[in-house]
Coordinates of C-alpha atoms and ligand atoms in Angstrom, one line a residue:
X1 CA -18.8 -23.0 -6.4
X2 CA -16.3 -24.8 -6.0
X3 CA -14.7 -25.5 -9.4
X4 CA -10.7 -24.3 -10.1
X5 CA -11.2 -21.3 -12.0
X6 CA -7.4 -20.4 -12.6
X7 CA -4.6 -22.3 -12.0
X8 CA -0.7 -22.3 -12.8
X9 CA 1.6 -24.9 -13.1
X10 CA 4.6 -25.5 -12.8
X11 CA 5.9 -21.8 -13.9
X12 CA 9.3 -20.7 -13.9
X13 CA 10.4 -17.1 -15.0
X14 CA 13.9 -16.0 -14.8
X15 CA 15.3 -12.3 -15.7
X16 CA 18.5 -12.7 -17.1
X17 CA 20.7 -14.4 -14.2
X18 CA 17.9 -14.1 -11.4
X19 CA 15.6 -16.8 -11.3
X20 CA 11.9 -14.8 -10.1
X21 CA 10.1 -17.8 -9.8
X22 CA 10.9 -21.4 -10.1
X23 CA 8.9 -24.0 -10.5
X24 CA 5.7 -22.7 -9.3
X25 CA 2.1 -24.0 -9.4
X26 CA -0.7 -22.2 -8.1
X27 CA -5.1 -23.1 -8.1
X28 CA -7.7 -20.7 -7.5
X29 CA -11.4 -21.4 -7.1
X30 CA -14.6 -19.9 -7.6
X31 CA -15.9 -17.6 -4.6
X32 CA -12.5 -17.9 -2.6
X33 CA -10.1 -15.6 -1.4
X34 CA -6.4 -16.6 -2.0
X35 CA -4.2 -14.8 0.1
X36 CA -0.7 -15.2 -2.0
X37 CA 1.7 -14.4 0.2
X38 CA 5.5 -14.0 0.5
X39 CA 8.2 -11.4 1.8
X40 CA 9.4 -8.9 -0.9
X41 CA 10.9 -10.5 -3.7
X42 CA 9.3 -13.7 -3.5
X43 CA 8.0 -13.5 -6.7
X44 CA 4.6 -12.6 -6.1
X45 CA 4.1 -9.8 -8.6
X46 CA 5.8 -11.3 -10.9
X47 CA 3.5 -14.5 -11.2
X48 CA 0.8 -11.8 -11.1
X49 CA 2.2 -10.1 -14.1
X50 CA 2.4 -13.1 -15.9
X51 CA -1.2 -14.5 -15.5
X52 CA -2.4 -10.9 -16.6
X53 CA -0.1 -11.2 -19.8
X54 CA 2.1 -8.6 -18.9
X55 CA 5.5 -11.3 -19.1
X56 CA 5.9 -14.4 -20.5
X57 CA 6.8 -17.6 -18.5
X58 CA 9.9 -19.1 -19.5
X59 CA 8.2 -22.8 -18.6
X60 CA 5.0 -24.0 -17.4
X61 CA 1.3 -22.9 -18.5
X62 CA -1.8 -21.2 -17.3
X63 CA -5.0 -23.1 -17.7
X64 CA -8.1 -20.9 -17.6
X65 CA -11.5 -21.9 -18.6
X66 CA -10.6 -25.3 -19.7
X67 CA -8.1 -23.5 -22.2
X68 CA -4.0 -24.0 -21.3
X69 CA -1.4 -21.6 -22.1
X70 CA 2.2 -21.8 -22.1
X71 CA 1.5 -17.7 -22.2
X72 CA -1.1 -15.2 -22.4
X73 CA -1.6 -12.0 -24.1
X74 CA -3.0 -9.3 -21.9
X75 CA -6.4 -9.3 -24.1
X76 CA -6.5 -13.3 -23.6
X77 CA -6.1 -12.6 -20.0
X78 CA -8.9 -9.8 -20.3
X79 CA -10.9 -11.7 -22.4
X80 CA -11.5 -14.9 -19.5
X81 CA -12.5 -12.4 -17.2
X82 CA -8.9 -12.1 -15.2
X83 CA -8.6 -8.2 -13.7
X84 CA -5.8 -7.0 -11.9
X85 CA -5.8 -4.2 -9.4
X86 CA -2.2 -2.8 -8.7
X87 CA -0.9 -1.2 -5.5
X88 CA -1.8 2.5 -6.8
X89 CA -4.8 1.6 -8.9
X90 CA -3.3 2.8 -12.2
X91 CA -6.0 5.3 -11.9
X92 CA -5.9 8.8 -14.5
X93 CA -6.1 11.1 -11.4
X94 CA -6.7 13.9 -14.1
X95 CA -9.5 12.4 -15.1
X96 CA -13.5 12.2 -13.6
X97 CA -14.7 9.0 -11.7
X98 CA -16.9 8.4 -14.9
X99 CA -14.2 8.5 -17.6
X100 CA -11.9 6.7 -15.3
X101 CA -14.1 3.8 -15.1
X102 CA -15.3 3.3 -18.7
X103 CA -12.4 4.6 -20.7
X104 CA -10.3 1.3 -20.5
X105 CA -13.1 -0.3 -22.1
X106 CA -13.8 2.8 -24.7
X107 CA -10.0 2.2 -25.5
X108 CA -10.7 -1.4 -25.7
X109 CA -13.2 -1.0 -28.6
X110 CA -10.3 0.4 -31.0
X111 CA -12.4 3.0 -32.6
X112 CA -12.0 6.2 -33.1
X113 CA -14.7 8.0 -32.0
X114 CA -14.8 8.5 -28.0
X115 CA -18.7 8.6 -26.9
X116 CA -19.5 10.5 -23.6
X117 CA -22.9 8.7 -23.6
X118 CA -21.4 5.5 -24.1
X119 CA -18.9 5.6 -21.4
X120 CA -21.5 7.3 -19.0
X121 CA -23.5 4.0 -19.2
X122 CA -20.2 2.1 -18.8
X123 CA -19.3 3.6 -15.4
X124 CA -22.8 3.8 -14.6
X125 CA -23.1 -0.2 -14.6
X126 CA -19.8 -0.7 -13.0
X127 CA -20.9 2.2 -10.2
X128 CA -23.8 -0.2 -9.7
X129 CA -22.3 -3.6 -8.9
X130 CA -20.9 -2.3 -5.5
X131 CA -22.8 0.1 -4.6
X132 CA -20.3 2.9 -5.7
X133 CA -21.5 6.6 -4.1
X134 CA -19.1 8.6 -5.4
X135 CA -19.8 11.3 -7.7
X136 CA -19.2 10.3 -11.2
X137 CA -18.0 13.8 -12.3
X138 CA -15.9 14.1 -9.4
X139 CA -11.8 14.4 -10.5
X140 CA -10.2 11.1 -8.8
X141 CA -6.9 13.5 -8.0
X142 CA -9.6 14.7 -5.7
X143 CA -10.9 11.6 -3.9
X144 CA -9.8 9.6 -0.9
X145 CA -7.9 6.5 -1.2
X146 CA -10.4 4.5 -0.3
X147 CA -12.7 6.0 -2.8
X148 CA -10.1 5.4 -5.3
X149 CA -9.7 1.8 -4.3
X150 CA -13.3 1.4 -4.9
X151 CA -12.7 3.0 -8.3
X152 CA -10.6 0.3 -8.9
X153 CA -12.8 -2.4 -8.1
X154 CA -15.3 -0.6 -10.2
X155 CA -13.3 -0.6 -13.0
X156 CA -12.3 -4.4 -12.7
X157 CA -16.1 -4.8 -13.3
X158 CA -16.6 -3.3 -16.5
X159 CA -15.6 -6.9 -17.4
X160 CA -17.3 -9.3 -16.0
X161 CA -14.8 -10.2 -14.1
X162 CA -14.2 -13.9 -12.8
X163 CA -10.6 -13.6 -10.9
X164 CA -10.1 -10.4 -9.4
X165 CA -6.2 -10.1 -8.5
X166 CA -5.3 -6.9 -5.7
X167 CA -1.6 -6.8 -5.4
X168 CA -1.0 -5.4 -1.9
X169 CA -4.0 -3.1 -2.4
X170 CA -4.5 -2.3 1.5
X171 CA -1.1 -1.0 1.6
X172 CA -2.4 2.7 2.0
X173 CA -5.3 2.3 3.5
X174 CA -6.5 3.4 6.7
X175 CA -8.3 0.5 8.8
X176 CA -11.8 1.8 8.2
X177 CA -10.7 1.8 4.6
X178 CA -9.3 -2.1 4.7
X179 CA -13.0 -3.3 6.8
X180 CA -15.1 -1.2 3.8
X181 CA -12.7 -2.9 1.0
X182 CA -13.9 -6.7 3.2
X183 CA -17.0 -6.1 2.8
X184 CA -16.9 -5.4 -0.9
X185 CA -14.8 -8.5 -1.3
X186 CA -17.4 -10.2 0.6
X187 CA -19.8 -9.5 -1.8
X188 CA -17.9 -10.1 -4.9
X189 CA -17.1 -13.8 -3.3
X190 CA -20.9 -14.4 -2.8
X191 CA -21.6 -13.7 -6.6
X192 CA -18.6 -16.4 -7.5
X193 CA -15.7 -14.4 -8.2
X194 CA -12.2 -15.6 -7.3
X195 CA -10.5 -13.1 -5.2
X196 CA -6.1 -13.3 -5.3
X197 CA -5.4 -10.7 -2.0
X198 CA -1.6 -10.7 -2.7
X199 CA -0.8 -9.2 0.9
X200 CA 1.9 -9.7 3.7
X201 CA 0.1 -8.1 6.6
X202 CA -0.7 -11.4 8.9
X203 CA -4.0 -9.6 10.4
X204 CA -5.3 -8.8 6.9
X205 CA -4.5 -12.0 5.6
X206 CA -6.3 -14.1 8.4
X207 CA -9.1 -12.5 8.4
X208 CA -10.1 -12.3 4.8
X209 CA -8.6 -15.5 3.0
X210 CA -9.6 -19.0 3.0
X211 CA -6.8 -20.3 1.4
X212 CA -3.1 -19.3 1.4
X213 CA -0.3 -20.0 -1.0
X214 CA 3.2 -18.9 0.6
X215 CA 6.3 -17.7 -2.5
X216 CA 9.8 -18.0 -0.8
X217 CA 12.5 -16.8 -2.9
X218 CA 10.1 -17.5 -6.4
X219 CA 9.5 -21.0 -4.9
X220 CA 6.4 -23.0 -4.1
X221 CA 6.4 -23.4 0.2
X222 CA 3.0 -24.3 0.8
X223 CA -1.0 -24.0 -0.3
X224 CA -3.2 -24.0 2.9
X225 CA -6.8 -23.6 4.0
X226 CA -6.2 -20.4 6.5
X227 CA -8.0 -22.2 8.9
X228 CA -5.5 -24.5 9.1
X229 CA -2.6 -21.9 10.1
X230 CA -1.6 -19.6 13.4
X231 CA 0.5 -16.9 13.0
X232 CA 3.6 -18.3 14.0
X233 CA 3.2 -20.6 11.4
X234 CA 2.6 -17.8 9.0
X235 CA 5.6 -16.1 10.0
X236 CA 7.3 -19.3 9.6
X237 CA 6.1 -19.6 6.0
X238 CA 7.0 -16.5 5.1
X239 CA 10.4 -16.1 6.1
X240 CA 11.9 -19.6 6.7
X241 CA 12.6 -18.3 10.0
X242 CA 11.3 -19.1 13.4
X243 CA 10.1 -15.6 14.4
X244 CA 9.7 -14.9 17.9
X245 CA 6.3 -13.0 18.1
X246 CA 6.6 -12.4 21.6
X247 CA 6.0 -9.2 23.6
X248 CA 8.4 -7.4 24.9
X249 CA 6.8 -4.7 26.5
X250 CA 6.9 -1.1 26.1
X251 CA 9.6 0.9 27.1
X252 CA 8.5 3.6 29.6
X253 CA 11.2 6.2 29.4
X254 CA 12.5 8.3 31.8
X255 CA 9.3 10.5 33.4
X256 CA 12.2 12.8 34.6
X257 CA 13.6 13.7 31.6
X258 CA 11.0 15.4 29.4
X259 CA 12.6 16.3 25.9
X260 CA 10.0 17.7 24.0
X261 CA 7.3 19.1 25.0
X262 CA 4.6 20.9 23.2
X263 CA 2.2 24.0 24.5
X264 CA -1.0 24.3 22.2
X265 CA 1.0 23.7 19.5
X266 CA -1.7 24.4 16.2
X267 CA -0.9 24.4 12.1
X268 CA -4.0 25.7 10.7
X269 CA -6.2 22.9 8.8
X270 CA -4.1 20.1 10.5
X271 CA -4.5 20.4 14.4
X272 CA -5.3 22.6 17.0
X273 CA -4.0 23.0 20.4
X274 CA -1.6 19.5 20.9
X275 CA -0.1 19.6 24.0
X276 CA 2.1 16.3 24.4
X277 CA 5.4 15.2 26.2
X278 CA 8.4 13.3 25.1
X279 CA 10.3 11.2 28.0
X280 CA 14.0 10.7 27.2
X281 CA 13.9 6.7 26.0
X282 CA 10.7 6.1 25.0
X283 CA 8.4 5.4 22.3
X284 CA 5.7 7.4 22.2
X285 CA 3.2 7.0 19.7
X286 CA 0.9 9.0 17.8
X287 CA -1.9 7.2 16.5
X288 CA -5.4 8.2 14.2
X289 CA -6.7 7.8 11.0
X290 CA -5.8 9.3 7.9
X291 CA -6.8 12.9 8.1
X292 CA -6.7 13.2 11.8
X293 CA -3.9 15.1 11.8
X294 CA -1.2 12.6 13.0
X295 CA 1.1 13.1 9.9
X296 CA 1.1 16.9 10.2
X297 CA 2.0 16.7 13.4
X298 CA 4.9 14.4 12.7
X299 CA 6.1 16.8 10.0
X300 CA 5.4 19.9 12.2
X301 CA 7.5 18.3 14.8
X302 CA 10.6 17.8 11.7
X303 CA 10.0 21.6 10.9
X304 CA 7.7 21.0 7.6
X305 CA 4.9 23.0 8.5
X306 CA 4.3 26.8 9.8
X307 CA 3.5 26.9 12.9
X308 CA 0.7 29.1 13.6
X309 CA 0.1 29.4 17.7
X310 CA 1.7 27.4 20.5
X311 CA 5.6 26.5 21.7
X312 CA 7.9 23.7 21.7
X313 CA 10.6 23.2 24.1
X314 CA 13.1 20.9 24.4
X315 CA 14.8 20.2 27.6
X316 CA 12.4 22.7 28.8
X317 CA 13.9 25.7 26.5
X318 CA 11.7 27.0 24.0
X319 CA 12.6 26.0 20.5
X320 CA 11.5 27.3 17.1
X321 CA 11.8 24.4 14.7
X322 CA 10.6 26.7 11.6
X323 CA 12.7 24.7 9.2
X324 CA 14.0 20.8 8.4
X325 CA 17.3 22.5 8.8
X326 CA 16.8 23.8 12.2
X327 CA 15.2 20.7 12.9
X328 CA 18.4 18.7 12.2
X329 CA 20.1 20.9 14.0
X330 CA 18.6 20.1 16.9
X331 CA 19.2 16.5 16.4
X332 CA 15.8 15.3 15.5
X333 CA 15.6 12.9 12.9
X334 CA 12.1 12.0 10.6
X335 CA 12.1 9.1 8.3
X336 CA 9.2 9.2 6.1
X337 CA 6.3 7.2 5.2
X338 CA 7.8 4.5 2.7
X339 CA 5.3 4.6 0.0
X340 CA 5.9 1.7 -2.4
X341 CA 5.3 3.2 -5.8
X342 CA 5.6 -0.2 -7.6
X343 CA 2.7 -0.6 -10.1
X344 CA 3.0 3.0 -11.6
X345 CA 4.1 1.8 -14.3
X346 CA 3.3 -2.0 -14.9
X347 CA 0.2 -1.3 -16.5
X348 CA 0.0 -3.1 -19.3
X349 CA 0.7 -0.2 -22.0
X350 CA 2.9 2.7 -21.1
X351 CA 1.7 4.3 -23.9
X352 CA -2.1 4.1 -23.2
X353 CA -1.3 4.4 -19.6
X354 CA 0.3 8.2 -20.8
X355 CA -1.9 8.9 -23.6
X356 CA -5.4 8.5 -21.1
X357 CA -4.5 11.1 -18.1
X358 CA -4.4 13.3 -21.3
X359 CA -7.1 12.1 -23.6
X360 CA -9.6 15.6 -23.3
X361 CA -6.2 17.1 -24.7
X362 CA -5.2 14.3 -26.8
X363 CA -8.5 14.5 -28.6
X364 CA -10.4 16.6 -31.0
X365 CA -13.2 18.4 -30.2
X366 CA -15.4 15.6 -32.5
X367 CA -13.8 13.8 -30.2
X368 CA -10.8 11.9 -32.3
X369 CA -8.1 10.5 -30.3
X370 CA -4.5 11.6 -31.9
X371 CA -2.1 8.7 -31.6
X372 CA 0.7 10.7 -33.1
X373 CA 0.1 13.3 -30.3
X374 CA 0.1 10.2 -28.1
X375 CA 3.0 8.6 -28.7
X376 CA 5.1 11.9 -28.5
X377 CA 3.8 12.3 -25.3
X378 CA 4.6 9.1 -23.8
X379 CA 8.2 9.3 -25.4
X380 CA 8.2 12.8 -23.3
X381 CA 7.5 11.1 -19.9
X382 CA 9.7 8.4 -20.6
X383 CA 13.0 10.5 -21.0
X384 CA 11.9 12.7 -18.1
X385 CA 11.5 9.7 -15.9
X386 CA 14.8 8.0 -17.5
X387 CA 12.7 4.9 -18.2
X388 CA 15.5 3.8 -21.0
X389 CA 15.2 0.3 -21.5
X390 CA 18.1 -0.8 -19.9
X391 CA 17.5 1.4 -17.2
X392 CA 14.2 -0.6 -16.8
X393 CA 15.6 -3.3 -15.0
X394 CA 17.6 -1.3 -12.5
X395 CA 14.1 0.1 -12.2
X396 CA 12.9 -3.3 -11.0
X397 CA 16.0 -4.9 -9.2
X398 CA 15.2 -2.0 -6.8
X399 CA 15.3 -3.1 -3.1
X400 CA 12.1 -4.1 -0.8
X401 CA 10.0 -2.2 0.8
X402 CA 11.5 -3.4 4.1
X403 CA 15.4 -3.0 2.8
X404 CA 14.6 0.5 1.6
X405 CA 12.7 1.8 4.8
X406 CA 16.0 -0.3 6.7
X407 CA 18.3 1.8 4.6
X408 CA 16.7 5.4 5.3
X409 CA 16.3 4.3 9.3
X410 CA 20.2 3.4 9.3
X411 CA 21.0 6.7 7.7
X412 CA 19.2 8.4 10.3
X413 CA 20.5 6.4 13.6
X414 CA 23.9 7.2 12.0
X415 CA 23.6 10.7 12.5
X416 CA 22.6 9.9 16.5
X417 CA 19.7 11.9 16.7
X418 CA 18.2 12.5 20.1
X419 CA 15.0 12.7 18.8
X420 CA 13.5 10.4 15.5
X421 CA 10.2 10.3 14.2
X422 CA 9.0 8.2 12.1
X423 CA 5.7 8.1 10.0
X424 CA 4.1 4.9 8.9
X425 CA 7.6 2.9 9.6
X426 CA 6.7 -0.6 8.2
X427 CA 3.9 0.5 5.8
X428 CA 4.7 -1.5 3.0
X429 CA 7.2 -3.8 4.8
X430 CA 7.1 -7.5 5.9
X431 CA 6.6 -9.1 8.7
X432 CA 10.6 -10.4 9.0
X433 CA 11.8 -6.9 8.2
X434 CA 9.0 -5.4 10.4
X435 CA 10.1 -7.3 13.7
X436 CA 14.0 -6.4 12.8
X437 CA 12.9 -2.7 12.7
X438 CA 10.8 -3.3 15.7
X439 CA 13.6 -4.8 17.8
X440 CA 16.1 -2.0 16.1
X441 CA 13.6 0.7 17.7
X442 CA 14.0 -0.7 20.7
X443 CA 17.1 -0.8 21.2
X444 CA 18.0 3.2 20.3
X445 CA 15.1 3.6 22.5
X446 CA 16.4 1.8 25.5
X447 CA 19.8 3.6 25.3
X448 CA 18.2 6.8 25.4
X449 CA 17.5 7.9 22.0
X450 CA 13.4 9.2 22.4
X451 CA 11.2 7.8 19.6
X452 CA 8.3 9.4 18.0
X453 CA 5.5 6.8 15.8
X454 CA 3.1 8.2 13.4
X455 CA 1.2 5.4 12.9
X456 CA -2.3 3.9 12.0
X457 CA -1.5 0.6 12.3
X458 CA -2.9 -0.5 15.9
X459 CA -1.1 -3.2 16.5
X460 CA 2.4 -1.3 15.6
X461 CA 1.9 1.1 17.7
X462 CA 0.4 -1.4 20.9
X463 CA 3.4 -3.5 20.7
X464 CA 5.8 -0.4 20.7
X465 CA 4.5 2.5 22.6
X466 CA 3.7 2.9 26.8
X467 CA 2.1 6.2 26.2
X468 CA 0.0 7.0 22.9
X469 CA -1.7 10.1 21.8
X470 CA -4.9 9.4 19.9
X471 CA -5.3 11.9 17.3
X472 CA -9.1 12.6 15.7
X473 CA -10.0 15.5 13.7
X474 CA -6.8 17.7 14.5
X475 CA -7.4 16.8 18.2
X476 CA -5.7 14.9 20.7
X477 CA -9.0 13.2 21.1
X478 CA -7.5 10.4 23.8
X479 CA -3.8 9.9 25.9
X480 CA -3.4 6.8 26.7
X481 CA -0.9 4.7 28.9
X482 CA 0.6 1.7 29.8
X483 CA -2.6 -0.9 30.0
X484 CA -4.8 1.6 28.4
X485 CA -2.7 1.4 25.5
X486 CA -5.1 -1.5 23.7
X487 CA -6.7 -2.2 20.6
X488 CA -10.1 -1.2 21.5
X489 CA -9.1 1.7 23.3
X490 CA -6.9 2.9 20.0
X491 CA -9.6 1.8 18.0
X492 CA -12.6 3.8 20.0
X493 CA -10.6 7.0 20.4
X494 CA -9.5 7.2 17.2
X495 CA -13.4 7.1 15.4
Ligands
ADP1 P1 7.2 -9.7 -4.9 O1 6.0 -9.1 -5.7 O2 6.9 -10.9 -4.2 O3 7.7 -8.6 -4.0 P2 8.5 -9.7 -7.5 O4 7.8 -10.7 -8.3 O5 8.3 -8.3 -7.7 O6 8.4 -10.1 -6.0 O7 10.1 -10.0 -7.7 C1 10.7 -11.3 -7.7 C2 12.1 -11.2 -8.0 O8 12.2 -10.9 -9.4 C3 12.9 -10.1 -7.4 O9 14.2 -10.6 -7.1 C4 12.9 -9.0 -8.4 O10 14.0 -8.2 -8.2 C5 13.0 -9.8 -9.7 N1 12.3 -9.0 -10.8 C6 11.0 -8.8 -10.9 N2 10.8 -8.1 -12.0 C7 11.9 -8.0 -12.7 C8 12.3 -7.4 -13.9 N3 11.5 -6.9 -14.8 N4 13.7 -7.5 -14.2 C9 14.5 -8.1 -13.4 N5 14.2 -8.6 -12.2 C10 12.9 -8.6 -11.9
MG2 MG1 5.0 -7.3 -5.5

């Protein structure tokens, strides 16, 4: 069990003048989970991109199976049983669960005939190795995320995989969804496979690894056993920084001063009847699951949604916040979930990638696949997306999940809202950036700006928020304050 499976040394990989990694080795074993971990732009994907082929290292080699490489092709990778899951799943949400699973491998076999009995039987045996319940004629656009992860997963299996790699693959899942992905990893680990849980969320990360390799600005900081780490020291690794984790506790506001207030406030097929306050100063936090109605709310709140029953005031006159121009107006702000989109297009062909979400279309009814038809097509999206190849690194040089979510909070606190509401504000972000924001929050808060948190991440919203509504099933299921506010209170209301 306990033989290296995969391991890199000594990799460096520069793009022109920026050096991504330096210098880099990395082992994996059979049946463990290696948490890579490192703030944005440590290099993680990168390394990730080149054990799956995708780039080629500049120095350095990947040994795999007894074999060394000073670079592999994407098939080579394939071929030793290395699968990578990406942040969005680079699944064909056109396409049904069953083609989804087995079409990589119908591609894979180069021929030109596409069998519907053969790929049935493909996604049928992948289904099977986790216990996948998901309709197989189902359209994936259609599914949950967690479903899709699971899709994923699926997919990864078609090859017998040996080294599974999920680059930041809880990122936009609910906490129900993260404990069901565990327990798959759990089983995947018992049948010898290698898991790589790239991930910078420090709960995730303990809980699931048993070893951790920490990427500081593309460098090598340190390989652990998980065991052997607290948090501080994680937050240490990561950042270089000393972080001080301590609570500050939750600003209560002035009970006074009520802001906003809502009166059965109900959008049809997102909640009914929400009646909560806003104190002037405060962070008050909305909290659920996915689906619970905590985002339409938020949005609601920022004008987005039409409101079908129920008032809002604010400083106890009644206000009718029917558009995000009104909204603004009124001197709410809303910064938006910061959904990383990085993975869309990394898959390993563009062209492929394009060419499957239409292949019904792309094919002929005897079911040939038209590469001409193809290759037009990608062309199409790559124009319409401005993917031009010098563009492509712009593309890439973007800024982190934690700088961009910084950038679109500063542009709000600039225009001095009284109210801001933000939804998901360090989904995506790491733990340096996520303590700046945190401490940034507080501040507006505790010169009077009042602070609205979407959030499903419990521990966000404990450390942040004196009063919390709990949302479940378009209800306020559960208001909460001061030392109610805790994780199994959250946790309890919210399922
Ligand atoms: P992580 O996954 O840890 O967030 P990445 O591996 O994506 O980090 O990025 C590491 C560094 O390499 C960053 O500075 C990033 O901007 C740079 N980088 C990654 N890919 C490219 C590319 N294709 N072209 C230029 N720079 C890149
Ligand atoms: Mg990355």
């Amino acid at each position: 069990m306990n033989a290296g499976v995969l391991s890199v040394e000594h990799i460096s990989k520069s793009f022109g003048g920026v050096h991504a990694l330096k210098d880099v080795s990395m082992q994996i074993r059979a049946g463990e989970v290696h948490c890579l971990s490192g703030e944005n732009g440590s290099g993680k994907s990168t390394l990730i991109k080149i054990i799956s082929g995708y780039y080629k290292p500049d120095s350095g080699k990947i040994c795999v199976d007894g074999n060394e490489y000073s670079e592999m092709t994407p098939s080579e990778s394939i071929n030793h049983g290395i699968q990578v899951i990406y942040q969005d799943f680079s699944l064909f949400p056109n396409l049904s669960v069953m083609e989804n699973l087995s079409i990589n491998a119908e591609v894979a076999r180069g021929g030109k005939m596409v069998s519907y009995k053969r790929m049935r039987e493909t996604a049928q045996r992948a289904a099977e190795k986790i216990n996948l319940k998901v309709d197989m004629k189902a359209k994936v656009a259609d599914l949950s995320v967690a479903d899709k992860q699971m899709i994923a997963i699926a997919r990864a299996l078609v090859h017998e995989a040996k080294v599974i790699i999920m680059d930041e693959a809880t990122a936009s899942l609910t906490r129900n969804e993260v404990n069901c992905l565990f327990e798959v990893i759990h089983q995947l680990k018992e049948e010898g496979v290698a898991i790589v849980f790239v991930s910078h969320k420090l709960d995730e990360v303990f809980e699931i690894s048993d070893s951790i390799t920490f990427f500081r600005n593309g460098m090598n900081v340190i390989s652990c056993k998980a065991s052997e780490i607290n948090e501080e020291r994680f937050s240490y690794y990561m950042t270089g920084r000393e972080i001080q984790l301590s609570q500050t506790k939750p600003l209560k506001g002035d009970s006074t001063r009520i802001v906003l207030e809502t009166k059965n406030l109900t959008v049809e097929g997102a909640f009914e009847d929400v009646n909560i306050q806003l104190y002037k100063g405060e962070i008050f936090g909305i909290a659920g699951q996915l689906g619970s109605g905590r985002t339409e709310l938020a949005m609601t709140l920022f004008g987005m949604a039409d409101i079908k029953k129920g008032e809002i005031f604010m400083e106890g006159e009644p206000v009718n916040i029917s558009s995000v121009t009104k909204a603004k107006e009124l001197k709410i702000g809303y910064v938006p979930e910061d959904r990383l989109t990085e993975g869309l297009f990394l898959g390993q062909e563009l062209v492929e990638n394009v060419a499957i979400t239409h292949l019904p279309q792309l094919s002929s009814r005897a079911g040939f696949y038209n590469k001409k038809a193809a290759g037009e097509e990608t062309t199409q999206w790559i124009e319409t997306l401005s993917i031009a190849p010098g563009k492509r690194d712009n593309l890439a040089q973007k800024l982190s999940g934690g700088n961009q979510q910084k950038v679109v909070l500063a542009k709000w606190l600039a225009c001095n809202p009284s109210i801001l509401i933000l939804n998901g504000p360090t989904v995506g972000v790491d733990i340096g950036a996520k303590q700046d924001i945190y401490d940034l929050l507080n501040r507006y808060a505790s010169q009077g700006m009042s602070i609205i948190i979407a959030s499903d991440d419990i521990l966000e919203i404990k450390k942040l928020c004196n009063r919390v509504a709990v949302m479940k099933g378009g209800r306020i299921n559960a208001l909460l304050c001061g030392d109610e506010v805790t994780e199994q209170a959250l946790v309890e209301a919210s399922i």
